[in-house]
Amino acid sequence: MDGYTQGDATGETDRLSDNCDLGDLVPWLGLLTDFQPTILVLAGEPSGDIHAAKVVAELRVRNPSARFLGMGGPNMKAQGVELFAELGTLAVMGFSEVVPRMLYFLRLRRKVVALIHSESPDLVILVDYPGFNLPIAKAAHERGCAVLYYIAPKVWAWNERRARTLATVADAVAAILPFEVDLLKEHGVNVEYVGHPLLDRATSIPSRDESFRAWGLDPERPLLGILPGSRIQEVERHLTPFVESARVVVDRRPGVQVLISQAPGLDDSYFRDLEFSVVRETPALLRWSDCVLTKSGTSSLETALEGTPLVVAHRVSWLSGVLARLLLRTRYIGLPNLVAHQQIVPEVLQGEVSPEVIAPLLLELIDESSSVRIGQIQNLDRMTRLLGQGGASSRVAEMAMTLLGRHS
């Protein structure tokens, strides 16, 4: 975060103002009125849609006349982005799950490249989704567009060659994990650590009493939160063993209440006839649960940042699992463990995702007197401090405006 700390304000600004114009200090200031850029924003997952929308909102403050095109979801759409592809057709997971839809993605890629040639956007902002976005970065770079990659490909996990690709096709990369920066710089990537966007998570969450009243629950009894995933494939693989694990917890400790999170965009049919209630207020559920069972991914870090004890459990197809074991170079898959560089939350993978394995872990973590629970909460607090401060969306917008200033 050193690159974003403020200097001495007791005289430095005065000395600078004597020697240069304000436009020199803020190179994009003149763009607010003189430049009407076209910005292409590409996000292929629900979390990317959220993060991209926040950046668009920041950019609209800086340049209200900017035009935004893109692919994404409801959050980007709400910010006025002209979408030509929406998330319902994009979100897939795992190696084997992508293969049946390869033709669709090839056609979509050609569509995006054609749009880059026809619209000649001044800036292309790519949000995560590297299998699709890296080839687009190359096409945009060759067209002469400025390219900003937000949420870098996970080269620390596998396929380090992507770092070399980034160095040649991206004008700037905004990293969200502190340990990514040195690795990317080793490959010549122009990278800045902007902080993790989840540090800017919602603050206007109803109180525990208000939330429990809305859910029809007793705030004096413990709550187990279940997050099976935000994609159809994730829900199909996780919901049944997660519900079965919750049932064992309730059988062994009858006072425990259970709520299941239904992510935006998922059809109600996946959550019918369940023995536990389903809610859509995921931020409140993560904050007020006494323990959470979640699939791997963004939700695990979001839970950890709330300081809520959790178990990470994840299943993919057999083929995807085999390929992952061959290609992955990390000891952990859970983001809290990756950030902490040690296992601070339990990880249950593939065939181990069962009530027999998961339920005992949950029972230990939901017990307020458990030393395991207390120890995990302390570790989660230390992990959160490693991520630094919030403000990622604002910093990405500043990087974008700098690139636009060079491109105009």
Tab-separated table of C-alpha atoms in Angstrom:
chain	number	residue	atom	x	y	z
A	1	MET	CA	0.000	0.000	0.000
A	2	ASP	CA	3.040	2.295	0.167
A	3	GLY	CA	2.347	3.555	-3.323
A	4	TYR	CA	-0.891	5.117	-2.102
A	5	THR	CA	0.161	6.744	1.134
A	6	GLN	CA	-0.159	10.493	1.355
A	7	GLY	CA	2.900	12.678	1.610
A	8	ASP	CA	3.561	15.502	4.070
A	9	ALA	CA	0.652	17.905	3.694
A	10	THR	CA	2.263	20.721	5.633
A	11	GLY	CA	4.022	22.394	2.748
A	12	GLU	CA	4.617	19.967	-0.084
A	13	THR	CA	1.408	20.931	-1.867
A	14	ASP	CA	2.226	24.639	-1.643
A	15	ARG	CA	5.688	24.101	-3.085
A	16	LEU	CA	4.282	22.056	-5.942
A	17	SER	CA	1.571	24.585	-6.751
A	18	ASP	CA	4.162	27.315	-7.174
A	19	ASN	CA	5.836	25.411	-9.979
A	20	CYS	CA	3.167	23.539	-11.918
A	21	ASP	CA	-0.396	23.699	-13.043
A	22	LEU	CA	-3.065	21.574	-11.342
A	23	GLY	CA	-3.516	19.733	-14.609
A	24	ASP	CA	0.054	18.460	-14.288
A	25	LEU	CA	-0.683	17.034	-10.845
A	26	VAL	CA	-3.905	15.356	-11.973
A	27	PRO	CA	-3.220	14.408	-15.603
A	28	TRP	CA	-6.787	13.349	-16.309
A	29	LEU	CA	-8.446	16.524	-14.938
A	30	GLY	CA	-8.945	18.074	-18.364
A	31	LEU	CA	-10.607	14.908	-19.589
A	32	LEU	CA	-13.664	15.661	-17.469
A	33	THR	CA	-14.867	18.188	-20.023
A	34	ASP	CA	-12.656	17.868	-23.105
A	35	PHE	CA	-12.679	14.123	-23.747
A	36	GLN	CA	-15.599	11.732	-24.310
A	37	PRO	CA	-13.995	8.303	-24.263
A	38	THR	CA	-15.483	4.970	-25.197
A	39	ILE	CA	-14.585	2.351	-22.594
A	40	LEU	CA	-15.081	-1.381	-23.089
A	41	VAL	CA	-15.517	-3.360	-19.845
A	42	LEU	CA	-15.532	-7.168	-19.851
A	43	ALA	CA	-16.551	-9.313	-16.869
A	44	GLY	CA	-17.633	-12.945	-17.111
A	45	GLU	CA	-18.623	-13.847	-13.553
A	46	PRO	CA	-20.998	-12.475	-10.885
A	47	SER	CA	-18.158	-11.218	-8.685
A	48	GLY	CA	-16.493	-9.591	-11.689
A	49	ASP	CA	-19.782	-7.884	-12.548
A	50	ILE	CA	-19.910	-6.381	-9.050
A	51	HIS	CA	-16.300	-5.188	-9.092
A	52	ALA	CA	-16.541	-3.831	-12.641
A	53	ALA	CA	-19.719	-1.901	-11.810
A	54	LYS	CA	-17.980	-0.159	-8.918
A	55	VAL	CA	-15.141	0.910	-11.194
A	56	VAL	CA	-17.630	2.212	-13.770
A	57	ALA	CA	-19.358	4.218	-11.029
A	58	GLU	CA	-16.011	5.760	-10.032
A	59	LEU	CA	-15.202	6.569	-13.655
A	60	ARG	CA	-18.575	8.246	-14.195
A	61	VAL	CA	-17.741	10.618	-11.344
A	62	ARG	CA	-14.464	11.490	-13.044
A	63	ASN	CA	-15.867	11.680	-16.565
A	64	PRO	CA	-19.670	11.798	-16.793
A	65	SER	CA	-19.554	11.905	-20.596
A	66	ALA	CA	-17.775	8.543	-20.971
A	67	ARG	CA	-19.574	5.831	-22.927
A	68	PHE	CA	-19.369	2.271	-21.575
A	69	LEU	CA	-19.820	-0.916	-23.596
A	70	GLY	CA	-19.341	-4.388	-22.229
A	71	MET	CA	-20.332	-7.852	-21.181
A	72	GLY	CA	-21.402	-8.474	-17.629
A	73	GLY	CA	-24.434	-8.630	-15.419
A	74	PRO	CA	-27.101	-6.636	-13.579
A	75	ASN	CA	-24.686	-4.452	-11.630
A	76	MET	CA	-22.923	-3.218	-14.756
A	77	LYS	CA	-26.272	-2.749	-16.453
A	78	ALA	CA	-27.467	-0.639	-13.525
A	79	GLN	CA	-24.453	1.621	-14.078
A	80	GLY	CA	-25.506	2.250	-17.649
A	81	VAL	CA	-23.095	-0.092	-19.404
A	82	GLU	CA	-24.408	-1.068	-22.855
A	83	LEU	CA	-24.234	-4.868	-22.577
A	84	PHE	CA	-23.862	-7.078	-25.649
A	85	ALA	CA	-23.524	-10.315	-23.607
A	86	GLU	CA	-24.945	-11.098	-20.167
A	87	LEU	CA	-23.765	-13.285	-17.308
A	88	GLY	CA	-26.402	-15.982	-17.636
A	89	THR	CA	-24.636	-17.249	-20.752
A	90	LEU	CA	-21.087	-16.777	-19.468
A	91	ALA	CA	-20.625	-18.280	-16.010
A	92	VAL	CA	-19.053	-21.733	-16.216
A	93	MET	CA	-16.484	-23.433	-14.016
A	94	GLY	CA	-13.851	-26.127	-14.297
A	95	PHE	CA	-11.905	-27.458	-17.274
A	96	SER	CA	-14.426	-30.028	-18.455
A	97	GLU	CA	-17.401	-27.688	-18.034
A	98	VAL	CA	-15.918	-25.200	-20.504
A	99	VAL	CA	-15.339	-27.720	-23.316
A	100	PRO	CA	-19.026	-28.253	-24.308
A	101	ARG	CA	-19.440	-24.491	-24.709
A	102	MET	CA	-16.188	-23.846	-26.531
A	103	LEU	CA	-17.927	-22.959	-29.797
A	104	TYR	CA	-20.081	-20.364	-28.037
A	105	PHE	CA	-17.045	-18.707	-26.454
A	106	LEU	CA	-15.141	-18.683	-29.745
A	107	ARG	CA	-18.075	-16.939	-31.404
A	108	LEU	CA	-18.334	-14.461	-28.547
A	109	ARG	CA	-14.617	-13.754	-28.741
A	110	ARG	CA	-14.918	-13.001	-32.454
A	111	LYS	CA	-17.846	-10.702	-31.668
A	112	VAL	CA	-15.788	-8.772	-29.109
A	113	VAL	CA	-12.802	-8.479	-31.444
A	114	ALA	CA	-15.080	-7.198	-34.205
A	115	LEU	CA	-16.521	-4.647	-31.787
A	116	ILE	CA	-13.007	-3.499	-30.854
A	117	HIS	CA	-12.276	-2.905	-34.535
A	118	SER	CA	-15.582	-1.132	-35.218
A	119	GLU	CA	-15.747	1.004	-32.058
A	120	SER	CA	-12.001	1.511	-31.441
A	121	PRO	CA	-12.501	1.993	-27.686
A	122	ASP	CA	-10.071	4.343	-25.986
A	123	LEU	CA	-9.692	1.944	-23.077
A	124	VAL	CA	-10.425	-1.744	-22.498
A	125	ILE	CA	-10.887	-2.832	-18.878
A	126	LEU	CA	-10.706	-6.599	-18.419
A	127	VAL	CA	-11.946	-8.013	-15.114
A	128	ASP	CA	-10.600	-11.447	-14.168
A	129	TYR	CA	-11.922	-14.252	-16.485
A	130	PRO	CA	-8.470	-14.867	-18.034
A	131	GLY	CA	-9.341	-17.745	-20.376
A	132	PHE	CA	-11.537	-15.341	-22.306
A	133	ASN	CA	-10.015	-11.969	-21.491
A	134	LEU	CA	-6.329	-12.564	-22.231
A	135	PRO	CA	-6.880	-13.144	-25.970
A	136	ILE	CA	-9.080	-10.039	-25.977
A	137	ALA	CA	-6.261	-8.083	-24.351
A	138	LYS	CA	-3.973	-9.114	-27.193
A	139	ALA	CA	-6.508	-8.060	-29.826
A	140	ALA	CA	-7.120	-4.710	-28.105
A	141	HIS	CA	-3.395	-4.056	-27.760
A	142	GLU	CA	-2.823	-4.779	-31.440
A	143	ARG	CA	-5.649	-2.382	-32.290
A	144	GLY	CA	-3.910	0.361	-30.320
A	145	CYS	CA	-6.360	0.487	-27.407
A	146	ALA	CA	-5.144	1.130	-23.893
A	147	VAL	CA	-5.573	-2.068	-21.856
A	148	LEU	CA	-6.122	-2.252	-18.086
A	149	TYR	CA	-6.394	-5.695	-16.503
A	150	TYR	CA	-8.197	-5.688	-13.144
A	151	ILE	CA	-7.857	-8.817	-10.979
A	152	ALA	CA	-4.860	-10.473	-12.557
A	153	PRO	CA	-4.847	-14.094	-13.754
A	154	LYS	CA	-3.822	-16.426	-10.930
A	155	VAL	CA	-0.356	-17.115	-12.296
A	156	TRP	CA	0.776	-18.107	-8.796
A	157	ALA	CA	-1.604	-21.073	-8.977
A	158	TRP	CA	-0.920	-22.342	-12.475
A	159	ASN	CA	0.163	-21.319	-15.987
A	160	GLU	CA	2.847	-18.803	-15.099
A	161	ARG	CA	3.245	-18.144	-18.828
A	162	ARG	CA	0.200	-15.894	-18.557
A	163	ALA	CA	2.371	-13.404	-16.678
A	164	ARG	CA	4.616	-13.038	-19.717
A	165	THR	CA	1.533	-12.552	-21.887
A	166	LEU	CA	0.254	-9.839	-19.550
A	167	ALA	CA	3.563	-8.010	-19.812
A	168	THR	CA	3.172	-7.707	-23.581
A	169	VAL	CA	-0.555	-6.961	-23.943
A	170	ALA	CA	-1.595	-4.976	-20.832
A	171	ASP	CA	-0.581	-1.362	-20.294
A	172	ALA	CA	-1.325	-1.732	-16.581
A	173	VAL	CA	-2.469	-4.466	-14.207
A	174	ALA	CA	-4.376	-3.859	-10.964
A	175	ALA	CA	-3.545	-6.652	-8.505
A	176	ILE	CA	-5.863	-7.437	-5.593
A	177	LEU	CA	-3.623	-9.797	-3.615
A	178	PRO	CA	-0.375	-8.443	-2.136
A	179	PHE	CA	1.747	-11.479	-2.975
A	180	GLU	CA	0.914	-11.187	-6.688
A	181	VAL	CA	2.900	-8.010	-7.228
A	182	ASP	CA	6.462	-9.318	-6.967
A	183	LEU	CA	5.727	-12.350	-9.136
A	184	LEU	CA	4.174	-10.241	-11.866
A	185	LYS	CA	6.963	-7.679	-11.752
A	186	GLU	CA	9.505	-10.481	-12.233
A	187	HIS	CA	7.884	-11.051	-15.631
A	188	GLY	CA	7.939	-7.377	-16.590
A	189	VAL	CA	4.287	-6.599	-15.847
A	190	ASN	CA	3.403	-2.989	-15.047
A	191	VAL	CA	1.430	-3.832	-11.904
A	192	GLU	CA	0.038	-1.918	-8.934
A	193	TYR	CA	-1.497	-3.347	-5.782
A	194	VAL	CA	-4.887	-1.672	-5.388
A	195	GLY	CA	-6.206	-3.618	-2.396
A	196	HIS	CA	-8.952	-6.201	-2.455
A	197	PRO	CA	-12.380	-4.962	-3.608
A	198	LEU	CA	-14.072	-7.003	-0.901
A	199	LEU	CA	-12.588	-4.602	1.645
A	200	ASP	CA	-15.208	-2.151	0.353
A	201	ARG	CA	-18.039	-4.553	1.137
A	202	ALA	CA	-21.445	-3.298	2.193
A	203	THR	CA	-21.619	-1.370	5.453
A	204	SER	CA	-25.364	-0.652	5.512
A	205	ILE	CA	-26.311	-4.118	6.712
A	206	PRO	CA	-29.255	-4.391	9.135
A	207	SER	CA	-28.433	-5.284	12.714
A	208	ARG	CA	-28.430	-8.889	13.891
A	209	ASP	CA	-31.807	-8.417	15.588
A	210	GLU	CA	-33.326	-6.793	12.488
A	211	SER	CA	-31.936	-9.465	10.172
A	212	PHE	CA	-33.091	-12.343	12.355
A	213	ARG	CA	-36.537	-10.797	12.697
A	214	ALA	CA	-36.794	-10.490	8.892
A	215	TRP	CA	-35.709	-14.119	8.547
A	216	GLY	CA	-38.080	-15.335	11.273
A	217	LEU	CA	-35.196	-16.608	13.420
A	218	ASP	CA	-34.241	-16.353	17.092
A	219	PRO	CA	-31.199	-14.046	17.523
A	220	GLU	CA	-30.320	-15.831	20.761
A	221	ARG	CA	-29.683	-19.124	18.938
A	222	PRO	CA	-26.643	-19.861	16.738
A	223	LEU	CA	-26.918	-19.598	12.956
A	224	LEU	CA	-25.176	-21.729	10.334
A	225	GLY	CA	-24.935	-20.105	6.906
A	226	ILE	CA	-24.735	-22.246	3.746
A	227	LEU	CA	-23.254	-20.871	0.491
A	228	PRO	CA	-23.396	-23.552	-2.233
A	229	GLY	CA	-22.223	-21.244	-5.037
A	230	SER	CA	-23.209	-18.585	-7.541
A	231	ARG	CA	-23.096	-20.765	-10.667
A	232	ILE	CA	-25.480	-23.523	-11.655
A	233	GLN	CA	-22.688	-26.126	-11.732
A	234	GLU	CA	-21.575	-25.147	-8.238
A	235	VAL	CA	-25.073	-25.442	-6.801
A	236	GLU	CA	-25.602	-28.816	-8.472
A	237	ARG	CA	-22.388	-30.173	-6.934
A	238	HIS	CA	-22.571	-28.588	-3.489
A	239	LEU	CA	-26.147	-28.047	-2.377
A	240	THR	CA	-27.001	-31.658	-1.503
A	241	PRO	CA	-23.879	-32.495	0.558
A	242	PHE	CA	-24.016	-29.053	2.206
A	243	VAL	CA	-27.655	-29.547	3.256
A	244	GLU	CA	-26.884	-33.070	4.471
A	245	SER	CA	-23.991	-31.712	6.548
A	246	ALA	CA	-26.244	-29.022	8.037
A	247	ARG	CA	-28.814	-31.690	8.911
A	248	VAL	CA	-26.193	-33.605	10.907
A	249	VAL	CA	-25.215	-30.414	12.741
A	250	VAL	CA	-28.841	-29.726	13.699
A	251	ASP	CA	-29.373	-33.346	14.765
A	252	ARG	CA	-26.360	-33.199	17.072
A	253	ARG	CA	-27.032	-29.660	18.292
A	254	PRO	CA	-30.793	-28.976	17.990
A	255	GLY	CA	-30.538	-25.257	18.812
A	256	VAL	CA	-28.682	-24.446	15.599
A	257	GLN	CA	-30.604	-22.559	12.894
A	258	VAL	CA	-29.694	-22.878	9.202
A	259	LEU	CA	-30.081	-20.510	6.250
A	260	ILE	CA	-29.067	-21.136	2.637
A	261	SER	CA	-27.902	-18.319	0.401
A	262	GLN	CA	-29.391	-18.085	-3.095
A	263	ALA	CA	-27.069	-16.071	-5.328
A	264	PRO	CA	-28.485	-13.530	-7.807
A	265	GLY	CA	-29.408	-14.986	-11.171
A	266	LEU	CA	-29.989	-18.532	-9.932
A	267	ASP	CA	-33.398	-20.016	-10.660
A	268	ASP	CA	-35.683	-20.721	-7.698
A	269	SER	CA	-36.144	-24.303	-8.917
A	270	TYR	CA	-32.740	-25.271	-7.505
A	271	PHE	CA	-33.852	-24.293	-3.994
A	272	ARG	CA	-37.346	-25.755	-3.797
A	273	ASP	CA	-38.446	-28.371	-1.255
A	274	LEU	CA	-35.443	-27.830	1.029
A	275	GLU	CA	-35.767	-28.415	4.751
A	276	PHE	CA	-33.988	-25.134	5.514
A	277	SER	CA	-35.009	-21.610	4.549
A	278	VAL	CA	-33.403	-19.783	1.628
A	279	VAL	CA	-32.423	-16.091	1.684
A	280	ARG	CA	-30.898	-13.650	-0.791
A	281	GLU	CA	-29.330	-11.246	1.735
A	282	THR	CA	-25.899	-12.852	1.530
A	283	PRO	CA	-23.869	-9.970	3.073
A	284	ALA	CA	-26.085	-10.007	6.177
A	285	LEU	CA	-25.940	-13.803	6.323
A	286	LEU	CA	-22.132	-13.775	6.269
A	287	ARG	CA	-21.944	-11.112	8.948
A	288	TRP	CA	-24.455	-12.599	11.393
A	289	SER	CA	-23.837	-16.322	10.958
A	290	ASP	CA	-21.944	-17.971	13.784
A	291	CYS	CA	-20.329	-20.287	11.238
A	292	VAL	CA	-20.430	-20.622	7.447
A	293	LEU	CA	-20.035	-23.549	5.069
A	294	THR	CA	-19.043	-22.222	1.663
A	295	LYS	CA	-17.662	-23.391	-1.632
A	296	SER	CA	-14.236	-22.097	-2.604
A	297	GLY	CA	-13.817	-18.736	-4.304
A	298	THR	CA	-14.744	-15.154	-3.547
A	299	SER	CA	-17.357	-16.122	-0.959
A	300	SER	CA	-14.703	-17.725	1.250
A	301	LEU	CA	-12.720	-14.491	1.444
A	302	GLU	CA	-15.879	-12.437	1.891
A	303	THR	CA	-16.810	-14.620	4.861
A	304	ALA	CA	-13.302	-14.396	6.295
A	305	LEU	CA	-13.302	-10.599	6.077
A	306	GLU	CA	-16.429	-10.555	8.236
A	307	GLY	CA	-14.476	-12.485	10.860
A	308	THR	CA	-16.989	-15.330	10.665
A	309	PRO	CA	-15.557	-18.845	11.187
A	310	LEU	CA	-15.870	-20.994	8.083
A	311	VAL	CA	-15.252	-24.289	6.373
A	312	VAL	CA	-14.357	-24.299	2.668
A	313	ALA	CA	-15.635	-27.302	0.704
A	314	HIS	CA	-15.413	-27.681	-3.047
A	315	ARG	CA	-16.190	-30.233	-5.740
A	316	VAL	CA	-15.613	-30.125	-9.480
A	317	SER	CA	-16.022	-32.812	-12.110
A	318	TRP	CA	-13.739	-35.833	-12.032
A	319	LEU	CA	-11.805	-34.639	-15.079
A	320	SER	CA	-11.437	-31.117	-13.734
A	321	GLY	CA	-10.181	-32.540	-10.451
A	322	VAL	CA	-7.549	-34.674	-12.158
A	323	LEU	CA	-6.347	-31.768	-14.271
A	324	ALA	CA	-6.260	-29.486	-11.228
A	325	ARG	CA	-4.043	-31.924	-9.331
A	326	LEU	CA	-1.666	-32.023	-12.298
A	327	LEU	CA	-1.546	-28.286	-12.978
A	328	LEU	CA	-2.080	-26.405	-9.716
A	329	ARG	CA	1.066	-25.238	-7.957
A	330	THR	CA	-0.469	-24.136	-4.639
A	331	ARG	CA	-1.000	-26.077	-1.442
A	332	TYR	CA	-4.380	-24.445	-0.807
A	333	ILE	CA	-7.458	-23.457	-2.796
A	334	GLY	CA	-9.216	-21.293	-0.193
A	335	LEU	CA	-8.438	-17.582	-0.541
A	336	PRO	CA	-8.102	-17.048	3.243
A	337	ASN	CA	-5.369	-19.697	3.319
A	338	LEU	CA	-3.670	-18.326	0.209
A	339	VAL	CA	-3.542	-14.803	1.639
A	340	ALA	CA	-2.321	-16.057	5.038
A	341	HIS	CA	0.257	-18.416	3.444
A	342	GLN	CA	-0.940	-21.122	5.818
A	343	GLN	CA	-4.059	-23.142	6.479
A	344	ILE	CA	-6.234	-21.071	8.785
A	345	VAL	CA	-9.580	-22.507	7.615
A	346	PRO	CA	-10.365	-26.174	6.867
A	347	GLU	CA	-10.518	-27.232	3.212
A	348	VAL	CA	-12.597	-30.250	2.164
A	349	LEU	CA	-12.201	-31.295	-1.459
A	350	GLN	CA	-13.766	-33.610	-4.036
A	351	GLY	CA	-14.718	-37.026	-2.624
A	352	GLU	CA	-14.250	-35.809	0.949
A	353	VAL	CA	-17.181	-33.369	0.550
A	354	SER	CA	-19.601	-35.322	2.728
A	355	PRO	CA	-21.482	-34.951	6.039
A	356	GLU	CA	-19.070	-37.381	7.692
A	357	VAL	CA	-16.161	-35.015	7.087
A	358	ILE	CA	-17.837	-31.596	7.123
A	359	ALA	CA	-20.277	-31.826	10.053
A	360	PRO	CA	-17.625	-32.379	12.793
A	361	LEU	CA	-15.712	-29.335	11.524
A	362	LEU	CA	-18.841	-27.185	11.653
A	363	LEU	CA	-19.814	-28.396	15.111
A	364	GLU	CA	-16.401	-27.427	16.452
A	365	LEU	CA	-16.506	-23.974	14.869
A	366	ILE	CA	-20.067	-23.122	15.931
A	367	ASP	CA	-19.234	-23.843	19.592
A	368	GLU	CA	-18.413	-20.436	21.135
A	369	SER	CA	-16.165	-21.995	23.780
A	370	SER	CA	-14.114	-23.988	21.262
A	371	SER	CA	-10.406	-23.158	21.129
A	372	VAL	CA	-10.519	-24.027	17.412
A	373	ARG	CA	-13.163	-21.346	16.840
A	374	ILE	CA	-11.287	-18.757	18.882
A	375	GLY	CA	-8.022	-19.546	17.110
A	376	GLN	CA	-9.580	-19.256	13.658
A	377	ILE	CA	-11.146	-15.886	14.477
A	378	GLN	CA	-7.738	-14.586	15.549
A	379	ASN	CA	-6.139	-15.885	12.353
A	380	LEU	CA	-8.858	-14.316	10.218
A	381	ASP	CA	-8.165	-10.964	11.839
A	382	ARG	CA	-4.445	-11.250	11.034
A	383	MET	CA	-5.239	-12.251	7.449
A	384	THR	CA	-7.509	-9.233	7.012
A	385	ARG	CA	-4.725	-6.886	8.103
A	386	LEU	CA	-2.445	-8.390	5.424
A	387	LEU	CA	-4.821	-7.094	2.725
A	388	GLY	CA	-4.448	-3.465	3.827
A	389	GLN	CA	-7.107	-0.802	3.328
A	390	GLY	CA	-10.130	-0.492	1.068
A	391	GLY	CA	-10.553	1.784	-1.934
A	392	ALA	CA	-9.689	-0.658	-4.729
A	393	SER	CA	-12.360	0.625	-7.119
A	394	SER	CA	-11.191	4.207	-6.732
A	395	ARG	CA	-7.559	3.248	-7.358
A	396	VAL	CA	-8.481	1.258	-10.456
A	397	ALA	CA	-10.434	4.249	-11.742
A	398	GLU	CA	-7.369	6.449	-11.202
A	399	MET	CA	-5.257	3.984	-13.180
A	400	ALA	CA	-7.877	4.018	-15.939
A	401	MET	CA	-7.923	7.815	-16.088
A	402	THR	CA	-4.143	7.907	-16.304
A	403	LEU	CA	-4.216	5.523	-19.271
A	404	LEU	CA	-6.949	7.590	-20.917
A	405	GLY	CA	-4.852	10.705	-20.415
A	406	ARG	CA	-1.989	9.097	-22.296
A	407	HIS	CA	-4.310	7.807	-25.006
A	408	SER	CA	-6.245	11.021	-25.688
